[in-house]
PDB file of C-alpha atoms in Angstrom:
ATOM      1  CA  MET A   1     -30.480  34.522  16.683  1.00 46.00           C
ATOM      2  CA  GLN A   2     -30.426  34.775  12.907  1.00 48.00           C
ATOM      3  CA  GLU A   3     -31.892  31.276  12.627  1.00 45.00           C
ATOM      4  CA  ASN A   4     -34.788  32.259  14.893  1.00 49.00           C
ATOM      5  CA  LYS A   5     -35.626  35.164  12.572  1.00 49.00           C
ATOM      6  CA  VAL A   6     -35.600  33.007   9.462  1.00 50.00           C
ATOM      7  CA  LEU A   7     -37.670  30.105  10.795  1.00 52.00           C
ATOM      8  CA  PRO A   8     -40.945  31.967  11.511  1.00 53.00           C
ATOM      9  CA  ASN A   9     -40.988  33.113   7.881  1.00 53.00           C
ATOM     10  CA  ILE A  10     -40.535  29.505   6.805  1.00 52.00           C
ATOM     11  CA  ILE A  11     -43.338  28.405   9.122  1.00 51.00           C
ATOM     12  CA  ARG A  12     -45.687  31.040   7.748  1.00 51.00           C
ATOM     13  CA  LYS A  13     -44.884  29.882   4.233  1.00 49.00           C
ATOM     14  CA  ILE A  14     -45.597  26.263   5.149  1.00 48.00           C
ATOM     15  CA  LYS A  15     -48.875  27.186   6.826  1.00 46.00           C
ATOM     16  CA  THR A  16     -50.112  28.731   3.574  1.00 46.00           C
ATOM     17  CA  SER A  17     -49.477  25.436   1.818  1.00 45.00           C
ATOM     18  CA  TYR A  18     -52.849  23.697   1.764  1.00 39.00           C
ATOM     19  CA  LEU A  19     -51.195  20.447   0.683  1.00 44.00           C
ATOM     20  CA  LEU A  20     -48.217  20.321   3.036  1.00 46.00           C
ATOM     21  CA  TYR A  21     -49.550  21.865   6.222  1.00 44.00           C
ATOM     22  CA  PRO A  22     -51.697  18.888   7.333  1.00 45.00           C
ATOM     23  CA  ILE A  23     -48.791  16.515   6.675  1.00 43.00           C
ATOM     24  CA  PHE A  24     -46.169  18.507   8.534  1.00 47.00           C
ATOM     25  CA  ASN A  25     -48.413  19.937  11.267  1.00 47.00           C
ATOM     26  CA  MET A  26     -46.686  18.117  14.142  1.00 46.00           C
ATOM     27  CA  LYS A  27     -43.211  18.953  12.839  1.00 48.00           C
ATOM     28  CA  ILE A  28     -44.205  22.591  12.386  1.00 51.00           C
ATOM     29  CA  ASN A  29     -45.341  22.871  15.995  1.00 51.00           C
ATOM     30  CA  LEU A  30     -42.038  21.405  17.168  1.00 52.00           C
ATOM     31  CA  LEU A  31     -40.102  23.867  15.035  1.00 52.00           C
ATOM     32  CA  LEU A  32     -42.208  26.737  16.349  1.00 53.00           C
ATOM     33  CA  ASN A  33     -41.323  25.818  19.917  1.00 54.00           C
ATOM     34  CA  LYS A  34     -37.665  25.778  18.994  1.00 52.00           C
ATOM     35  CA  ALA A  35     -38.004  29.119  17.214  1.00 52.00           C
ATOM     36  CA  LYS A  36     -39.338  30.673  20.412  1.00 52.00           C
ATOM     37  CA  GLY A  37     -35.953  30.034  21.947  1.00 53.00           C
ATOM     38  CA  GLU A  38     -36.881  27.064  24.085  1.00 50.00           C
ATOM     39  CA  GLN A  39     -34.054  25.103  22.504  1.00 54.00           C
ATOM     40  CA  PRO A  40     -31.178  26.210  20.228  1.00 53.00           C
ATOM     41  CA  MET A  41     -31.735  25.354  16.599  1.00 55.00           C
ATOM     42  CA  LYS A  42     -29.341  22.842  15.084  1.00 57.00           C
ATOM     43  CA  LYS A  43     -28.050  23.011  11.535  1.00 51.00           C
ATOM     44  CA  ARG A  44     -29.746  19.725  10.693  1.00 60.00           C
ATOM     45  CA  THR A  45     -33.151  20.996  11.798  1.00 65.00           C
ATOM     46  CA  ILE A  46     -32.686  24.210   9.822  1.00 55.00           C
ATOM     47  CA  THR A  47     -31.839  22.114   6.760  1.00 54.00           C
ATOM     48  CA  ILE A  48     -35.059  20.111   7.176  1.00 65.00           C
ATOM     49  CA  ALA A  49     -37.050  23.322   7.638  1.00 61.00           C
ATOM     50  CA  LEU A  50     -35.546  24.805   4.484  1.00 53.00           C
ATOM     51  CA  LEU A  51     -36.359  21.631   2.548  1.00 60.00           C
ATOM     52  CA  ILE A  52     -39.988  21.871   3.639  1.00 62.00           C
ATOM     53  CA  TYR A  53     -39.918  25.547   2.703  1.00 52.00           C
ATOM     54  CA  LEU A  54     -38.732  24.753  -0.810  1.00 50.00           C
ATOM     55  CA  LEU A  55     -41.477  22.151  -1.203  1.00 56.00           C
ATOM     56  CA  ALA A  56     -44.065  24.580   0.108  1.00 52.00           C
ATOM     57  CA  SER A  57     -42.854  27.233  -2.325  1.00 47.00           C
ATOM     58  CA  GLY A  58     -43.728  25.076  -5.331  1.00 47.00           C
ATOM     59  CA  PRO A  59     -46.761  25.693  -7.527  1.00 44.00           C
ATOM     60  CA  ALA A  60     -48.856  23.103  -5.642  1.00 45.00           C
ATOM     61  CA  ALA A  61     -48.638  25.256  -2.519  1.00 48.00           C
ATOM     62  CA  ALA A  62     -49.623  28.601  -4.015  1.00 58.00           C
ATOM     63  CA  THR A  63     -52.788  30.151  -2.629  1.00 74.00           C
ATOM     64  CA  THR A  64     -54.765  33.376  -2.908  1.00 88.00           C
ATOM     65  CA  GLU A  65     -56.587  34.929   0.040  1.00 91.00           C
ATOM     66  CA  TYR A  66     -60.210  35.959  -0.505  1.00 94.00           C
ATOM     67  CA  LYS A  67     -62.363  37.925   1.935  1.00 94.00           C
ATOM     68  CA  VAL A  68     -65.908  36.616   2.185  1.00 95.00           C
ATOM     69  CA  GLU A  69     -68.558  39.099   1.092  1.00 94.00           C
ATOM     70  CA  LYS A  70     -72.234  39.322   1.992  1.00 90.00           C
ATOM     71  CA  ALA A  71     -74.327  36.466   0.505  1.00 86.00           C
ATOM     72  CA  ASP A  72     -71.174  34.492  -0.381  1.00 89.00           C
ATOM     73  CA  THR A  73     -71.108  30.701  -0.102  1.00 86.00           C
ATOM     74  CA  LEU A  74     -68.159  28.402  -0.730  1.00 86.00           C
ATOM     75  CA  TRP A  75     -69.961  27.150  -3.814  1.00 78.00           C
ATOM     76  CA  LYS A  76     -70.261  30.715  -5.175  1.00 82.00           C
ATOM     77  CA  ILE A  77     -66.604  31.383  -4.379  1.00 88.00           C
ATOM     78  CA  ALA A  78     -65.522  28.158  -6.116  1.00 80.00           C
ATOM     79  CA  ASP A  79     -67.563  29.142  -9.166  1.00 75.00           C
ATOM     80  CA  LYS A  80     -66.154  32.691  -9.097  1.00 80.00           C
ATOM     81  CA  PHE A  81     -62.567  31.434  -9.179  1.00 82.00           C
ATOM     82  CA  ASN A  82     -63.338  28.483 -11.486  1.00 74.00           C
ATOM     83  CA  LYS A  83     -62.240  25.975  -8.825  1.00 78.00           C
ATOM     84  CA  ASP A  84     -63.411  22.569  -7.627  1.00 72.00           C
ATOM     85  CA  LEU A  85     -65.473  23.071  -4.451  1.00 74.00           C
ATOM     86  CA  ASN A  86     -63.792  20.027  -2.903  1.00 71.00           C
ATOM     87  CA  ASP A  87     -60.397  21.732  -3.238  1.00 79.00           C
ATOM     88  CA  ILE A  88     -61.750  24.941  -1.683  1.00 85.00           C
ATOM     89  CA  ILE A  89     -63.125  22.992   1.297  1.00 83.00           C
ATOM     90  CA  ASN A  90     -59.941  20.939   1.723  1.00 81.00           C
ATOM     91  CA  SER A  91     -57.817  24.089   1.588  1.00 86.00           C
ATOM     92  CA  ASN A  92     -59.738  25.719   4.446  1.00 89.00           C
ATOM     93  CA  SER A  93     -59.661  23.355   7.408  1.00 87.00           C
ATOM     94  CA  HIS A  94     -60.263  26.369   9.685  1.00 90.00           C
ATOM     95  CA  ILE A  95     -63.832  26.513   8.340  1.00 90.00           C
ATOM     96  CA  LYS A  96     -65.580  23.905  10.479  1.00 86.00           C
ATOM     97  CA  ASN A  97     -68.922  24.065   8.657  1.00 86.00           C
ATOM     98  CA  PRO A  98     -68.572  24.549   4.861  1.00 83.00           C
ATOM     99  CA  ASP A  99     -72.239  25.572   4.705  1.00 79.00           C
ATOM    100  CA  LEU A 100     -71.677  28.478   7.118  1.00 88.00           C
ATOM    101  CA  ILE A 101     -69.250  31.310   6.328  1.00 92.00           C
ATOM    102  CA  TYR A 102     -69.296  34.962   7.384  1.00 92.00           C
ATOM    103  CA  PRO A 103     -68.486  38.306   5.701  1.00 94.00           C
ATOM    104  CA  GLY A 104     -64.877  39.260   6.362  1.00 94.00           C
ATOM    105  CA  GLN A 105     -63.769  35.661   6.847  1.00 95.00           C
ATOM    106  CA  THR A 106     -60.641  34.602   4.932  1.00 94.00           C
ATOM    107  CA  VAL A 107     -60.938  31.812   2.379  1.00 94.00           C
ATOM    108  CA  LEU A 108     -57.802  30.362   0.777  1.00 93.00           C
ATOM    109  CA  ILE A 109     -58.092  29.788  -2.971  1.00 91.00           C
ATOM    110  CA  PRO A 110     -55.680  27.069  -4.189  1.00 87.00           C
ATOM    111  CA  GLU A 111     -53.882  27.875  -7.426  1.00 75.00           C
ATOM    112  CA  GLN A 112     -53.503  24.216  -8.277  1.00 57.00           C
ATOM    113  CA  THR A 113     -55.347  21.089  -7.181  1.00 47.00           C
ATOM    114  CA  GLY A 114     -53.836  17.865  -5.876  1.00 44.00           C
ATOM    115  CA  LYS A 115     -52.252  15.443  -8.319  1.00 42.00           C
ATOM    116  CA  ARG A 116     -55.248  13.122  -8.575  1.00 44.00           C
ATOM    117  CA  SER A 117     -57.798  15.943  -8.673  1.00 44.00           C
ATOM    118  CA  ILE A 118     -56.374  17.754 -11.695  1.00 46.00           C
ATOM    119  CA  GLN A 119     -59.037  17.616 -14.406  1.00 54.00           C
ATOM    120  CA  LYS A 120     -59.874  20.469 -16.721  1.00 67.00           C
ATOM    121  CA  ILE A 121     -63.598  21.154 -16.770  1.00 80.00           C
ATOM    122  CA  ALA A 122     -64.915  22.239 -20.164  1.00 88.00           C
ATOM    123  CA  GLU A 123     -67.468  25.012 -20.594  1.00 91.00           C
ATOM    124  CA  GLY A 124     -70.270  22.617 -21.556  1.00 95.00           C
ATOM    125  CA  GLU A 125     -69.567  20.416 -18.542  1.00 95.00           C
ATOM    126  CA  ARG A 126     -69.662  23.430 -16.240  1.00 94.00           C
ATOM    127  CA  THR A 127     -72.966  24.487 -17.831  1.00 97.00           C
ATOM    128  CA  ILE A 128     -74.525  21.102 -16.985  1.00 98.00           C
ATOM    129  CA  TRP A 129     -73.370  21.517 -13.380  1.00 97.00           C
ATOM    130  CA  LYS A 130     -74.823  25.034 -13.124  1.00 97.00           C
ATOM    131  CA  LEU A 131     -78.145  23.997 -14.676  1.00 98.00           C
ATOM    132  CA  ALA A 132     -78.398  21.045 -12.289  1.00 98.00           C
ATOM    133  CA  ASN A 133     -77.830  23.278  -9.279  1.00 97.00           C
ATOM    134  CA  GLU A 134     -80.348  25.835 -10.534  1.00 97.00           C
ATOM    135  CA  GLU A 135     -82.984  23.083 -10.688  1.00 98.00           C
ATOM    136  CA  ARG A 136     -81.993  21.806  -7.244  1.00 98.00           C
ATOM    137  CA  LYS A 137     -82.180  25.304  -5.784  1.00 97.00           C
ATOM    138  CA  GLN A 138     -85.754  25.665  -7.037  1.00 97.00           C
ATOM    139  CA  LYS A 139     -86.615  22.475  -5.145  1.00 97.00           C
ATOM    140  CA  GLY A 140     -84.870  23.622  -1.962  1.00 97.00           C
ATOM    141  CA  LEU A 141     -82.047  21.093  -2.351  1.00 97.00           C
ATOM    142  CA  LYS A 142     -78.358  21.603  -1.589  1.00 96.00           C
ATOM    143  CA  PRO A 143     -76.098  22.303  -4.578  1.00 96.00           C
ATOM    144  CA  LEU A 144     -73.970  19.502  -5.953  1.00 97.00           C
ATOM    145  CA  VAL A 145     -70.204  19.791  -5.613  1.00 93.00           C
ATOM    146  CA  MET A 146     -68.404  19.716  -8.950  1.00 92.00           C
ATOM    147  CA  ASP A 147     -66.018  16.837  -8.313  1.00 91.00           C
ATOM    148  CA  SER A 148     -62.966  16.778 -10.586  1.00 88.00           C
ATOM    149  CA  ILE A 149     -62.263  13.097  -9.888  1.00 90.00           C
ATOM    150  CA  LEU A 150     -65.820  12.130 -10.823  1.00 94.00           C
ATOM    151  CA  THR A 151     -65.512  14.367 -13.876  1.00 94.00           C
ATOM    152  CA  GLY A 152     -62.443  12.404 -14.942  1.00 91.00           C
ATOM    153  CA  ALA A 153     -64.406   9.158 -14.629  1.00 94.00           C
ATOM    154  CA  ALA A 154     -67.357  10.648 -16.542  1.00 97.00           C
ATOM    155  CA  LYS A 155     -65.031  11.701 -19.370  1.00 95.00           C
ATOM    156  CA  GLN A 156     -63.650   8.161 -19.512  1.00 93.00           C
ATOM    157  CA  LYS A 157     -67.175   6.769 -19.818  1.00 97.00           C
ATOM    158  CA  SER A 158     -68.091   9.215 -22.597  1.00 97.00           C
ATOM    159  CA  LYS A 159     -64.880   8.383 -24.484  1.00 94.00           C
ATOM    160  CA  ASP A 160     -65.633   4.678 -24.076  1.00 95.00           C
ATOM    161  CA  MET A 161     -69.134   5.118 -25.535  1.00 97.00           C
ATOM    162  CA  MET A 162     -67.695   7.058 -28.466  1.00 96.00           C
ATOM    163  CA  LYS A 163     -64.932   4.510 -29.103  1.00 94.00           C
ATOM    164  CA  PHE A 164     -67.153   1.426 -28.995  1.00 95.00           C
ATOM    165  CA  GLU A 165     -70.243   3.119 -30.470  1.00 97.00           C
ATOM    166  CA  TYR A 166     -72.758   2.372 -27.730  1.00 98.00           C
ATOM    167  CA  VAL A 167     -74.998   4.334 -25.359  1.00 98.00           C
ATOM    168  CA  SER A 168     -75.560   2.207 -22.277  1.00 98.00           C
ATOM    169  CA  HIS A 169     -75.077   2.207 -18.517  1.00 98.00           C
ATOM    170  CA  ASN A 170     -73.103  -1.022 -18.871  1.00 97.00           C
ATOM    171  CA  SER A 171     -69.668  -0.409 -20.389  1.00 97.00           C
ATOM    172  CA  PRO A 172     -67.759  -3.247 -22.112  1.00 95.00           C
ATOM    173  CA  THR A 173     -64.620  -1.719 -20.584  1.00 94.00           C
ATOM    174  CA  TYR A 174     -65.671  -0.551 -17.118  1.00 94.00           C
ATOM    175  CA  GLY A 175     -68.884  -2.437 -16.359  1.00 96.00           C
ATOM    176  CA  ASN A 176     -71.759  -0.667 -14.589  1.00 98.00           C
ATOM    177  CA  PRO A 177     -71.286   2.727 -12.860  1.00 98.00           C
ATOM    178  CA  THR A 178     -70.881   1.183  -9.399  1.00 97.00           C
ATOM    179  CA  LYS A 179     -68.152  -1.178 -10.568  1.00 96.00           C
ATOM    180  CA  MET A 180     -66.403   1.563 -12.545  1.00 96.00           C
ATOM    181  CA  LEU A 181     -66.141   3.969  -9.614  1.00 95.00           C
ATOM    182  CA  ARG A 182     -65.153   1.259  -7.144  1.00 94.00           C
ATOM    183  CA  ASN A 183     -62.381   0.054  -9.446  1.00 92.00           C
ATOM    184  CA  GLN A 184     -61.080   3.630  -9.502  1.00 89.00           C
ATOM    185  CA  GLU A 185     -61.204   3.723  -5.680  1.00 88.00           C
ATOM    186  CA  ILE A 186     -63.687   6.606  -5.643  1.00 91.00           C
ATOM    187  CA  SER A 187     -65.511   6.728  -2.321  1.00 91.00           C
ATOM    188  CA  PHE A 188     -69.330   6.939  -2.450  1.00 95.00           C
ATOM    189  CA  LEU A 189     -72.514   5.603  -0.884  1.00 96.00           C
ATOM    190  CA  THR A 190     -74.787   5.707  -3.932  1.00 97.00           C
ATOM    191  CA  VAL A 191     -74.232   6.558  -7.591  1.00 98.00           C
ATOM    192  CA  LYS A 192     -76.665   7.565 -10.338  1.00 98.00           C
ATOM    193  CA  GLU A 193     -75.626   7.908 -13.980  1.00 99.00           C
ATOM    194  CA  ASN A 194     -77.203   9.951 -16.761  1.00 99.00           C
ATOM    195  CA  ILE A 195     -75.901   9.440 -20.287  1.00 99.00           C
ATOM    196  CA  GLY A 196     -76.769  10.773 -23.714  1.00 98.00           C
ATOM    197  CA  ALA A 197     -75.487  11.085 -27.272  1.00 98.00           C
ATOM    198  CA  GLY A 198     -76.158  13.268 -30.299  1.00 98.00           C
ATOM    199  CA  TYR A 199     -77.021  16.448 -28.389  1.00 98.00           C
ATOM    200  CA  ARG A 200     -74.847  19.302 -29.627  1.00 96.00           C
ATOM    201  CA  SER A 201     -75.030  21.564 -26.581  1.00 97.00           C
ATOM    202  CA  ALA A 202     -75.169  21.256 -22.807  1.00 98.00           C
ATOM    203  CA  ASP A 203     -78.557  23.009 -22.785  1.00 98.00           C
ATOM    204  CA  GLU A 204     -80.034  20.487 -25.223  1.00 98.00           C
ATOM    205  CA  MET A 205     -78.660  17.526 -23.282  1.00 98.00           C
ATOM    206  CA  PHE A 206     -79.849  18.872 -19.941  1.00 98.00           C
ATOM    207  CA  SER A 207     -83.311  19.633 -21.312  1.00 98.00           C
ATOM    208  CA  ALA A 208     -83.605  16.043 -22.567  1.00 98.00           C
ATOM    209  CA  TRP A 209     -82.647  14.702 -19.144  1.00 98.00           C
ATOM    210  CA  MET A 210     -85.155  16.940 -17.379  1.00 98.00           C
ATOM    211  CA  ASN A 211     -87.889  15.699 -19.732  1.00 98.00           C
ATOM    212  CA  SER A 212     -87.207  12.137 -18.578  1.00 98.00           C
ATOM    213  CA  SER A 213     -88.664  11.225 -15.181  1.00 97.00           C
ATOM    214  CA  ILE A 214     -85.780   8.863 -14.337  1.00 97.00           C
ATOM    215  CA  HIS A 215     -83.013  11.267 -15.332  1.00 98.00           C
ATOM    216  CA  ARG A 216     -84.759  14.190 -13.640  1.00 98.00           C
ATOM    217  CA  ALA A 217     -85.060  12.158 -10.426  1.00 98.00           C
ATOM    218  CA  ASN A 218     -81.314  11.475 -10.532  1.00 98.00           C
ATOM    219  CA  ILE A 219     -80.507  15.181 -10.829  1.00 99.00           C
ATOM    220  CA  LEU A 220     -82.920  16.038  -8.007  1.00 98.00           C
ATOM    221  CA  ASP A 221     -81.835  13.215  -5.696  1.00 98.00           C
ATOM    222  CA  LYS A 222     -82.147  14.595  -2.145  1.00 97.00           C
ATOM    223  CA  ARG A 223     -79.181  12.569  -0.877  1.00 97.00           C
ATOM    224  CA  ALA A 224     -76.794  13.485  -3.705  1.00 98.00           C
ATOM    225  CA  THR A 225     -73.748  15.559  -2.794  1.00 97.00           C
ATOM    226  CA  ASN A 226     -71.328  15.474  -5.754  1.00 96.00           C
ATOM    227  CA  ILE A 227     -71.421  15.500  -9.533  1.00 97.00           C
ATOM    228  CA  GLY A 228     -68.963  14.707 -12.305  1.00 96.00           C
ATOM    229  CA  VAL A 229     -69.666  15.726 -15.902  1.00 97.00           C
ATOM    230  CA  GLY A 230     -67.887  14.280 -18.926  1.00 97.00           C
ATOM    231  CA  TYR A 231     -68.323  15.387 -22.543  1.00 96.00           C
ATOM    232  CA  VAL A 232     -66.470  14.286 -25.679  1.00 95.00           C
ATOM    233  CA  LYS A 233     -66.969  15.271 -29.305  1.00 94.00           C
ATOM    234  CA  GLY A 234     -66.701  12.879 -32.239  1.00 95.00           C
ATOM    235  CA  GLY A 235     -67.660   9.347 -33.129  1.00 95.00           C
ATOM    236  CA  LEU A 236     -70.855   7.920 -34.592  1.00 96.00           C
ATOM    237  CA  HIS A 237     -73.262  10.272 -32.792  1.00 97.00           C
ATOM    238  CA  GLY A 238     -70.966  13.298 -32.720  1.00 97.00           C
ATOM    239  CA  HIS A 239     -71.453  14.186 -29.050  1.00 97.00           C
ATOM    240  CA  TYR A 240     -71.376  12.005 -25.929  1.00 98.00           C
ATOM    241  CA  TRP A 241     -72.399  13.045 -22.411  1.00 98.00           C
ATOM    242  CA  THR A 242     -72.096  11.359 -19.027  1.00 99.00           C
ATOM    243  CA  ILE A 243     -72.825  12.594 -15.522  1.00 99.00           C
ATOM    244  CA  PHE A 244     -72.213  10.726 -12.290  1.00 98.00           C
ATOM    245  CA  ILE A 245     -74.336  11.968  -9.389  1.00 98.00           C
ATOM    246  CA  VAL A 246     -73.239  10.478  -6.098  1.00 98.00           C
ATOM    247  CA  GLU A 247     -73.847  10.573  -2.397  1.00 97.00           C
ATOM    248  CA  LYS A 248     -70.383  10.788  -0.856  1.00 90.00           C
ATOM    249  CA  ASN A 249     -69.263   9.252   2.404  1.00 73.00           C
ATOM    250  CA  GLU A 250     -69.179  11.949   5.090  1.00 64.00           C
ATOM    251  CA  GLY A 251     -65.722  13.495   5.051  1.00 55.00           C
ATOM    252  CA  GLY A 252     -64.852  11.638   1.845  1.00 52.00           C
TER     253      GLY A 252
END
């Protein structure tokens, strides 16, 4: 009887783990059936459940619950909590349509992203993202998701330009943008790259891009879904900027 009281608490803890729940979903359902008294729990099963519990209790599993307010969107919520929109979407599998949420609905805010997704986004990089989405909104286009993996790749490209003192879409290290992202196993359908050097602020860099028909078209690409922004300071020109604007595979 004592085991059946402990297990539901473990299950609830696991279900709040946005990383572990999808992996252990089938096992959780089996344990739930056992907890209902259909079968007596064995010590071995309890041990497994406790192990999962300990994993789910780690920092990667921590979440905060947020109640949707009027006029909220997942993009606004991600911005409010300074999170990657991809991580917000992936943490809320109960939301079938990320573009449609309702006041009072619960959204789980992950405290930490997945291992590959961890990438600190600097203030200037976030400014570029916000400015891009403001321009897209004026044109009636969907906002771009700030993608931490793409941001990591964009930072690498900016660092490469600084290191080898060039400003070009073709990197001596990574090749062209398509080759670079494919080599990093980043899923996409199309990729556009904007680069720049010498501009001290995000506003200056973004203004220069918007004054170029090619760069402006990249930012306002109707099919684009995700963006990664990479900025580094130093080198010959002092400041290096890269953005990858991609159309992602559906569900990827």
